[in-house]
Coordinates of C-alpha atoms and ligand atoms in Angstrom, one line a residue:
X283 CA 27.6 -17.4 2.9
X284 CA 24.5 -17.1 1.2
X285 CA 21.4 -15.6 2.8
X286 CA 18.4 -17.5 2.5
X287 CA 15.1 -15.8 2.2
X288 CA 12.4 -17.8 4.1
X289 CA 8.5 -17.8 3.6
X290 CA 6.9 -19.5 6.6
X291 CA 3.0 -20.6 6.5
X292 CA 1.6 -18.3 8.9
X293 CA -1.5 -20.8 9.7
X294 CA 1.1 -23.5 10.5
X295 CA 4.2 -21.7 11.6
X296 CA 6.1 -24.2 9.5
X297 CA 8.7 -22.8 6.9
X298 CA 7.8 -23.4 3.1
X299 CA 10.1 -22.3 0.8
X300 CA 13.6 -20.9 0.8
X301 CA 15.1 -18.8 -1.7
X302 CA 18.7 -17.4 -1.8
X303 CA 18.8 -14.1 -1.5
X304 CA 20.5 -12.0 -4.6
X305 CA 24.4 -11.6 -4.0
X306 CA 26.8 -9.2 -5.6
X307 CA 26.8 -11.0 -9.1
X308 CA 23.3 -11.0 -9.3
X309 CA 22.8 -7.9 -8.1
X310 CA 25.6 -6.4 -10.4
X311 CA 23.8 -7.9 -13.2
X312 CA 20.3 -7.0 -12.6
X313 CA 21.2 -3.6 -12.4
X314 CA 23.0 -3.5 -15.7
X315 CA 20.4 -5.0 -17.5
X316 CA 17.6 -2.7 -15.7
X317 CA 20.1 0.3 -17.4
X318 CA 20.4 -0.9 -20.4
X319 CA 16.9 -1.9 -21.1
X320 CA 15.6 1.5 -20.3
X321 CA 18.0 2.6 -23.6
X322 CA 15.3 1.0 -25.5
X323 CA 12.8 1.4 -23.2
X324 CA 12.7 4.7 -22.9
X325 CA 12.2 5.1 -26.8
X326 CA 9.3 3.2 -26.9
X327 CA 5.8 4.7 -27.5
X328 CA 3.0 4.5 -25.3
X329 CA 1.2 1.8 -27.4
X330 CA 4.1 -0.5 -27.4
X331 CA 4.1 0.3 -23.3
X332 CA 0.4 -0.3 -22.9
X333 CA 0.8 -3.7 -24.9
X334 CA 3.2 -5.3 -22.3
X335 CA 1.1 -3.9 -19.2
X336 CA -2.2 -5.0 -21.1
X337 CA -0.4 -8.3 -21.5
X338 CA 0.9 -8.6 -17.8
X339 CA -2.5 -7.6 -16.6
X340 CA -4.4 -10.5 -18.7
X341 CA -1.6 -13.0 -17.4
X342 CA -2.4 -12.0 -13.9
X343 CA -6.3 -12.6 -14.7
X344 CA -5.7 -16.0 -16.1
X345 CA -3.4 -17.2 -13.7
X346 CA -5.2 -15.6 -10.6
X347 CA -5.8 -19.2 -8.7
X348 CA -2.3 -19.5 -9.0
X349 CA -0.8 -16.2 -8.0
X350 CA -3.7 -15.9 -5.3
X351 CA -2.5 -19.4 -3.4
X352 CA 1.2 -18.2 -3.1
X353 CA 0.0 -15.3 -1.5
X354 CA -2.3 -17.0 0.7
X355 CA 0.5 -19.9 1.5
X356 CA 3.2 -17.0 2.1
X357 CA 1.6 -14.3 4.1
X358 CA -1.9 -15.6 5.6
X359 CA -4.2 -13.5 3.3
X360 CA -7.7 -15.0 2.9
X361 CA -7.7 -17.0 -0.4
X362 CA -10.9 -14.9 -1.6
X363 CA -9.3 -11.7 -0.8
X364 CA -6.2 -12.8 -2.2
X365 CA -7.8 -13.3 -5.8
X366 CA -9.5 -10.3 -5.2
X367 CA -5.8 -8.5 -5.0
X368 CA -4.5 -10.3 -7.7
X369 CA -7.3 -8.9 -10.2
X370 CA -6.6 -5.1 -8.7
X371 CA -2.8 -5.9 -9.7
X372 CA -4.4 -6.3 -13.2
X373 CA -6.5 -3.7 -12.9
X374 CA -3.4 -1.3 -12.4
X375 CA -1.4 -2.5 -15.0
X376 CA -4.7 -2.1 -17.3
X377 CA -5.4 1.5 -16.2
X378 CA -2.0 2.8 -16.9
X379 CA -2.1 1.1 -20.1
X380 CA -5.3 2.9 -20.8
X381 CA -4.7 6.6 -19.5
X382 CA -0.9 6.8 -19.0
X383 CA -0.4 8.6 -22.4
X384 CA -2.9 11.2 -21.4
X385 CA -1.8 11.9 -18.1
X386 CA 1.6 12.6 -19.7
X387 CA 0.7 14.8 -22.3
X388 CA 3.0 17.8 -22.3
X389 CA 1.5 21.2 -21.0
X390 CA 1.7 24.1 -23.1
X391 CA 2.5 27.2 -21.6
X392 CA 2.7 30.3 -23.2
X393 CA 5.7 32.3 -22.8
X394 CA 8.4 34.5 -24.6
X395 CA 9.0 31.4 -27.0
X396 CA 7.3 30.8 -30.3
X397 CA 6.6 27.6 -28.6
X398 CA 6.9 26.4 -24.9
X399 CA 5.7 23.3 -23.2
X400 CA 6.6 20.9 -20.4
X401 CA 7.1 17.4 -21.1
X402 CA 7.4 14.2 -18.8
X403 CA 10.3 12.2 -19.7
X404 CA 11.3 8.5 -18.0
X405 CA 14.4 9.0 -15.2
X406 CA 15.7 5.4 -15.9
X407 CA 15.4 2.4 -13.7
X408 CA 13.3 2.9 -10.6
X409 CA 13.7 0.7 -7.3
X410 CA 10.6 -0.4 -5.6
X411 CA 11.3 -1.5 -2.0
X412 CA 7.8 -3.4 -0.9
X413 CA 6.2 -4.8 2.1
X414 CA 4.5 -8.2 2.3
X415 CA 0.8 -7.2 3.4
X416 CA -0.3 -6.7 -0.5
X417 CA 2.4 -8.2 -2.5
X418 CA 1.1 -7.9 -5.7
X419 CA -1.1 -5.2 -5.4
X420 CA 1.7 -2.9 -4.1
X421 CA 4.0 -4.3 -6.8
X422 CA 1.8 -3.1 -9.4
X423 CA 0.8 0.4 -7.9
X424 CA 4.6 1.0 -7.8
X425 CA 5.5 -0.6 -11.4
X426 CA 2.7 -0.1 -13.6
X427 CA 2.8 3.8 -13.6
X428 CA 6.6 3.5 -13.6
X429 CA 6.9 1.6 -16.7
X430 CA 4.0 3.1 -18.4
X431 CA 6.1 6.3 -18.1
X432 CA 9.3 4.6 -20.0
X433 CA 11.1 4.1 -16.7
X434 CA 12.3 0.6 -16.3
X435 CA 11.2 -0.9 -12.9
X436 CA 13.5 -3.3 -10.5
X437 CA 11.5 -4.6 -7.4
X438 CA 12.9 -5.6 -3.8
X439 CA 10.2 -7.5 -2.5
X440 CA 9.8 -8.4 1.4
X441 CA 12.0 -11.0 2.2
X442 CA 9.0 -12.8 3.6
X443 CA 7.1 -13.4 0.4
X444 CA 10.0 -14.9 -1.6
X445 CA 7.3 -17.0 -3.9
X446 CA 5.4 -13.9 -4.7
X447 CA 8.3 -11.8 -5.8
X448 CA 9.1 -14.7 -8.2
X449 CA 6.1 -15.3 -9.2
X450 CA 5.3 -11.6 -10.2
X451 CA 8.8 -11.5 -12.1
X452 CA 7.5 -14.7 -13.9
X453 CA 4.3 -13.3 -15.1
X454 CA 6.1 -10.3 -17.1
X455 CA 8.6 -13.2 -18.3
X456 CA 5.5 -15.4 -19.6
X457 CA 4.3 -12.4 -21.6
X458 CA 7.9 -11.7 -23.1
X459 CA 8.8 -8.5 -21.0
X460 CA 12.0 -7.7 -22.7
X461 CA 14.8 -8.3 -20.9
X462 CA 15.4 -5.8 -18.0
X463 CA 12.7 -3.8 -18.3
X464 CA 11.2 -5.4 -14.8
X465 CA 13.2 -7.3 -12.6
X466 CA 12.7 -8.6 -9.1
X467 CA 16.1 -8.1 -7.0
X468 CA 15.8 -10.1 -4.1
X469 CA 18.3 -8.9 -1.9
X470 CA 18.5 -9.1 1.5
X471 CA 17.7 -5.9 3.7
X472 CA 21.3 -5.0 4.6
X473 CA 22.3 -4.5 1.3
X474 CA 19.2 -2.8 0.1
X475 CA 20.8 0.9 1.2
X476 CA 23.9 -0.2 -1.4
X477 CA 21.5 -0.8 -4.2
X478 CA 20.0 2.6 -3.4
X479 CA 23.0 4.5 -3.9
X480 CA 24.1 2.6 -7.1
X481 CA 24.2 4.9 -9.7
X482 CA 22.1 3.1 -11.8
X483 CA 19.1 3.5 -9.6
X484 CA 17.6 6.7 -10.4
X485 CA 14.8 7.0 -8.0
X486 CA 12.8 4.6 -5.4
X487 CA 9.4 4.2 -4.2
X488 CA 9.3 2.6 -0.8
X489 CA 6.0 1.2 0.9
X490 CA 6.5 0.1 4.3
X491 CA 6.8 1.2 8.1
X492 CA 7.8 4.7 8.8
X493 CA 11.0 3.4 10.5
X494 CA 12.2 1.9 7.4
X495 CA 10.8 4.5 5.4
X496 CA 12.7 7.2 7.0
X497 CA 16.3 4.9 6.4
X498 CA 15.4 4.5 2.8
X499 CA 14.4 8.0 2.7
X500 CA 17.4 9.1 4.1
X501 CA 20.0 7.1 1.9
X502 CA 17.9 8.5 -1.0
X503 CA 18.5 11.8 0.1
X504 CA 21.9 11.7 0.6
X505 CA 22.3 10.5 -3.0
X506 CA 19.8 13.4 -4.2
X507 CA 17.5 10.5 -5.5
X508 CA 13.7 11.2 -5.7
X509 CA 11.5 8.9 -3.4
X510 CA 8.0 8.4 -2.8
X511 CA 6.8 7.0 0.8
X512 CA 3.9 5.4 1.9
X513 CA 4.4 4.6 5.3
X514 CA 2.2 3.6 8.0
X515 CA -1.3 5.1 9.5
X516 CA -3.4 5.2 12.8
X517 CA -6.2 6.1 10.3
X518 CA -9.3 7.7 12.3
X519 CA -13.0 7.0 11.3
X520 CA -15.6 9.5 12.6
X521 CA -19.0 8.3 13.6
X522 CA -21.1 11.3 14.3
X523 CA -24.9 11.2 15.8
X524 CA -26.3 12.0 12.6
X525 CA -24.5 9.3 10.9
X526 CA -26.0 5.7 9.2
X527 CA -24.7 3.9 12.1
X528 CA -25.6 0.4 11.0
X529 CA -23.9 1.2 7.7
X530 CA -21.0 2.8 9.4
X531 CA -20.7 -0.3 12.0
X532 CA -21.3 -2.9 8.7
X533 CA -18.3 -0.6 6.5
X534 CA -15.8 0.1 9.6
X535 CA -16.0 -3.8 10.6
X536 CA -15.1 -4.7 7.2
X537 CA -12.4 -2.0 7.1
X538 CA -10.7 -3.2 10.3
X539 CA -10.5 -6.7 9.3
X540 CA -9.5 -6.6 5.7
X541 CA -6.5 -8.6 5.6
X542 CA -6.7 -9.6 9.2
X543 CA -6.3 -5.8 9.9
X544 CA -2.9 -5.5 8.2
X545 CA -3.6 -2.7 5.8
X546 CA -2.1 0.6 6.2
X547 CA -5.4 2.1 5.4
X548 CA -7.5 0.5 8.0
X549 CA -9.9 1.7 10.2
X550 CA -7.7 2.1 13.1
X551 CA -9.1 4.3 15.6
X552 CA -13.0 5.2 15.7
X553 CA -14.0 7.9 17.1
X554 CA -17.7 8.1 18.0
X555 CA -19.8 10.7 19.1
X556 CA -21.1 10.1 22.8
X557 CA -24.7 10.3 21.8
X558 CA -24.6 7.2 19.5
X559 CA -21.7 5.8 21.4
X560 CA -23.0 2.6 22.7
X561 CA -25.6 1.8 20.2
X562 CA -22.7 2.2 17.6
X563 CA -20.3 -0.2 19.6
X564 CA -23.1 -2.9 19.8
X565 CA -23.5 -2.9 16.3
X566 CA -19.6 -3.3 15.7
X567 CA -19.2 -5.9 18.4
X568 CA -21.8 -8.1 16.7
X569 CA -20.2 -8.1 13.6
X570 CA -16.9 -8.5 14.6
X571 CA -18.0 -11.4 16.8
X572 CA -19.6 -13.2 13.8
X573 CA -16.6 -13.3 11.9
X574 CA -15.0 -16.8 10.9
X575 CA -11.6 -16.9 11.5
X576 CA -9.5 -19.8 10.3
X577 CA -7.5 -21.8 7.6
X578 CA -6.9 -18.7 4.9
X579 CA -6.9 -21.1 2.2
X580 CA -10.8 -21.7 3.1
X581 CA -13.2 -20.1 0.8
X582 CA -15.3 -19.2 3.9
X583 CA -12.4 -17.8 6.1
X584 CA -13.2 -14.0 6.8
X585 CA -10.0 -13.5 9.0
X586 CA -7.2 -15.5 8.3
X587 CA -3.5 -15.2 10.6
X588 CA -1.2 -12.5 11.4
X589 CA 1.6 -13.1 8.8
X590 CA 4.6 -13.4 11.2
X591 CA 5.0 -14.6 14.9
X592 CA 6.8 -11.2 15.8
X593 CA 4.0 -9.0 14.8
X594 CA 1.1 -11.0 16.2
X595 CA 3.4 -10.7 19.8
X596 CA 3.8 -6.7 19.4
X597 CA 0.0 -6.6 18.6
X598 CA -1.0 -8.6 21.8
X599 CA 1.3 -6.5 23.6
X600 CA -0.7 -3.2 22.3
X601 CA -3.9 -4.9 23.3
X602 CA -2.9 -5.8 26.7
X603 CA -0.9 -2.3 27.4
X604 CA -3.8 -0.4 25.9
X605 CA -6.2 -2.5 28.5
X606 CA -4.0 -2.0 31.4
X607 CA -4.1 1.5 30.6
X608 CA -7.9 1.5 31.3
X609 CA -9.6 0.5 28.0
X610 CA -12.2 -2.1 28.1
X611 CA -11.8 -5.1 26.0
X612 CA -15.0 -6.3 24.9
X613 CA -13.9 -9.0 22.3
X614 CA -11.1 -11.0 21.9
X615 CA -8.0 -9.8 23.2
X616 CA -6.0 -13.3 24.0
X617 CA -3.8 -15.2 21.8
X618 CA -5.5 -18.9 20.9
X619 CA -3.9 -21.6 21.5
X620 CA -3.6 -23.4 18.1
X621 CA -1.0 -23.4 15.8
X622 CA 0.1 -20.5 13.4
X623 CA -0.1 -16.8 14.1
X624 CA -3.6 -16.0 14.6
X625 CA -5.5 -13.1 16.5
X626 CA -8.7 -12.9 17.2
X627 CA -11.0 -9.9 15.9
X628 CA -10.7 -7.8 19.4
X629 CA -12.8 -4.6 20.2
X630 CA -11.2 -2.0 22.7
X631 CA -13.7 0.7 24.1
X632 CA -12.6 3.4 26.3
X633 CA -9.4 4.4 24.2
X634 CA -7.9 7.5 25.0
X635 CA -4.9 9.3 23.5
X636 CA -1.5 8.2 24.7
X637 CA -2.7 4.4 25.0
X638 CA -0.7 2.0 22.9
X639 CA -4.0 1.3 20.7
X640 CA -4.4 4.6 20.0
X641 CA -0.8 6.3 20.0
X642 CA 1.1 3.6 17.9
X643 CA 0.1 2.0 14.4
X644 CA -2.1 -1.6 15.3
X645 CA -1.4 -3.8 12.3
X646 CA -4.0 -6.5 12.9
X647 CA -7.9 -6.9 13.6
X648 CA -8.0 -4.8 16.6
X649 CA -10.6 -1.8 16.7
X650 CA -9.8 0.6 19.0
X651 CA -12.9 2.9 20.0
X652 CA -12.8 6.7 21.4
X653 CA -15.7 8.8 22.6
X654 CA -15.8 12.4 21.3
X655 CA -18.2 15.0 23.0
X656 CA -19.0 16.8 19.4
X657 CA -17.9 16.9 15.9
X658 CA -15.0 19.4 16.8
X659 CA -13.6 17.0 19.8
X660 CA -13.4 14.1 17.0
X661 CA -11.5 16.2 14.9
X662 CA -9.1 16.9 17.3
X663 CA -9.0 13.5 18.3
X664 CA -8.7 12.4 15.1
X665 CA -5.5 14.6 14.0
X666 CA -3.8 13.9 17.3
X667 CA -1.7 11.5 15.8
X668 CA 1.8 11.3 14.3
X669 CA 0.5 9.8 11.3
X670 CA -1.8 11.3 8.6
X671 CA -2.5 8.8 5.9
X672 CA -6.3 8.3 5.7
X673 CA -9.3 9.3 7.0
X674 CA -13.3 8.5 6.9
X675 CA -16.2 10.6 8.2
X676 CA -19.8 9.3 8.8
X677 CA -22.1 12.0 9.1
X678 CA -24.7 13.9 6.5
X679 CA -22.8 14.4 3.2
X680 CA -22.0 18.1 3.3
X681 CA -20.9 18.3 6.7
X682 CA -18.6 15.6 6.4
X683 CA -17.1 17.1 2.9
X684 CA -16.7 20.1 5.2
X685 CA -15.1 17.9 7.7
X686 CA -12.6 16.7 5.4
X687 CA -10.6 20.1 5.2
X688 CA -10.2 20.0 8.9
X689 CA -8.8 16.2 8.8
X690 CA -4.7 16.0 8.6
X691 CA -4.8 13.3 6.0
X692 CA -3.8 12.3 2.5
X693 CA -7.5 10.6 1.7
X694 CA -10.7 11.4 3.3
X695 CA -13.8 9.3 2.6
X696 CA -17.4 10.5 3.5
X697 CA -19.7 7.5 4.4
X698 CA -17.9 4.9 3.1
X699 CA -14.8 2.7 3.2
X700 CA -11.2 3.9 2.7
X701 CA -9.5 2.2 -0.4
X702 CA -7.1 2.8 -3.1
X703 CA -8.2 3.1 -6.5
X704 CA -6.1 3.1 -9.3
X705 CA -8.1 6.1 -10.7
X706 CA -7.7 8.4 -7.5
X707 CA -3.9 9.3 -5.6
X708 CA -3.3 7.9 -2.4
X709 CA -0.6 8.9 0.3
X710 CA 0.1 10.7 3.3
X711 CA 1.1 13.9 5.2
X712 CA 3.0 13.7 8.7
X713 CA 4.6 10.5 9.3
X714 CA 2.7 8.5 6.8
X715 CA 5.1 9.7 4.0
X716 CA 5.2 12.0 0.9
X717 CA 4.4 11.8 -2.8
X718 CA 1.3 10.0 -4.1
X719 CA 0.8 6.9 -6.1
X720 CA -2.1 6.0 -8.5
X721 CA -4.0 8.2 -10.6
X722 CA -2.0 11.3 -12.5
X723 CA -0.1 11.9 -9.5
X724 CA 1.2 8.6 -9.1
X725 CA 2.6 8.5 -13.0
X726 CA 4.2 11.9 -12.2
X727 CA 6.4 11.0 -9.4
X728 CA 9.0 9.7 -11.6
X729 CA 9.5 11.6 -14.3
X730 CA 11.2 14.6 -15.6
X731 CA 9.3 17.3 -15.8
X732 CA 11.3 19.3 -18.7
X733 CA 10.8 22.7 -19.9
X734 CA 11.0 23.2 -23.5
X735 CA 12.1 26.9 -24.8
X736 CA 11.7 27.3 -28.7
X737 CA 13.2 30.2 -30.3
X738 CA 11.9 33.7 -29.8
X739 CA 8.5 35.1 -30.2
X740 CA 8.5 37.6 -33.2
X741 CA 5.6 40.0 -33.1
Ligands
SSN1002 O1 -1.2 -1.4 3.3 C1 -1.2 -0.5 2.5 C2 -2.2 -1.0 1.0 C3 -3.4 -0.5 1.1 C4 -4.6 -0.7 -0.1 O2 -3.9 -0.2 -0.9 O3 -5.2 -1.2 -0.2

């Protein structure tokens, strides 16, 4: 029996699309094409690869309205953010088109050879296992560096965004990408392990939960295949007494509600120095209270629905458990009686270590405020998590930079929002994963750093 992948409109709870999952024949054909395309693609020059990436970037920009719409209808991202995401995906393609050759330039190393150097060669078909929360951006974050390095890319997208997966594959087709260079392989979850194990897949890039990441990494490791894991986070944001409180509140409100809070790098635990706690909390509360929640198709909507009913229920469970454990709910905190999977901007104060909103990742518009007696205590609280994805610090600049060294996170922002940027590497430590995406580091994940030693040096 064919497994169907069903997209449900989270603003109504109604199914909107069903796509058959790939069966054995489609899996075989896709992997075969990815392998045979690699034979030619690996021999193309950077200029040809860049041309494809520039063309697909241009296609995304041209079709931004349609691409954004499918994202909004399948996972509920407010349409203005969805347009921004499509443009950012195009930027990733264009960034690697422009800088990939430089990032992969051979490194000459003096030795006993006449000439010795390290050159960076592609590995083969790379599998990208992707989540629903940023369907276009995360697809291009994976495939743009992989393709520019000369690999071919096989995308296994989240089963809840089959229209997005098809649209991304359609963008490559529209610009005439050679068959097999990029493919969407919509396999059902139980079939993913078999694809990772397939001899034609040489490496895996995974973005998603730590639980699923552990499963993917175990299979990849058992086949001795490299993997990059970008997993969950419970990112701390430290607001110290010398911070610009209004600026911090403005940015952290935004950071917590982008994509209805469904971002791995959102500000999830906000750790505020005691002397400015009340002032900061009021500045944050007033901003969260003013947000417009509603139909994500409307241009003026700032907070859309949660992507799925089970995720909304899990979020509400975290909020109620945190309040039961002694936190105060200053805003939101209840499931609205409307169709769809909405959850309101919610502000919890008095959150302490061990409470659900602190110990677990909250994937929704729930800000958990904790109190620190001083900067040192704030750093201890920030690091008291199993995760280590990103963090922000709000204080005098030099002090913030010094604190970054103390924070167990793959990325730290001083007096600014934590964001991803094609120019800069992102990734986590601890249970937030390993390896890096983006920047020079991102394109070096899926290459063979081949040492070449040529002839003995003569005196
Ligand atoms: O949720 C992870 C994606 C975060 C981002 O790159 O904006």
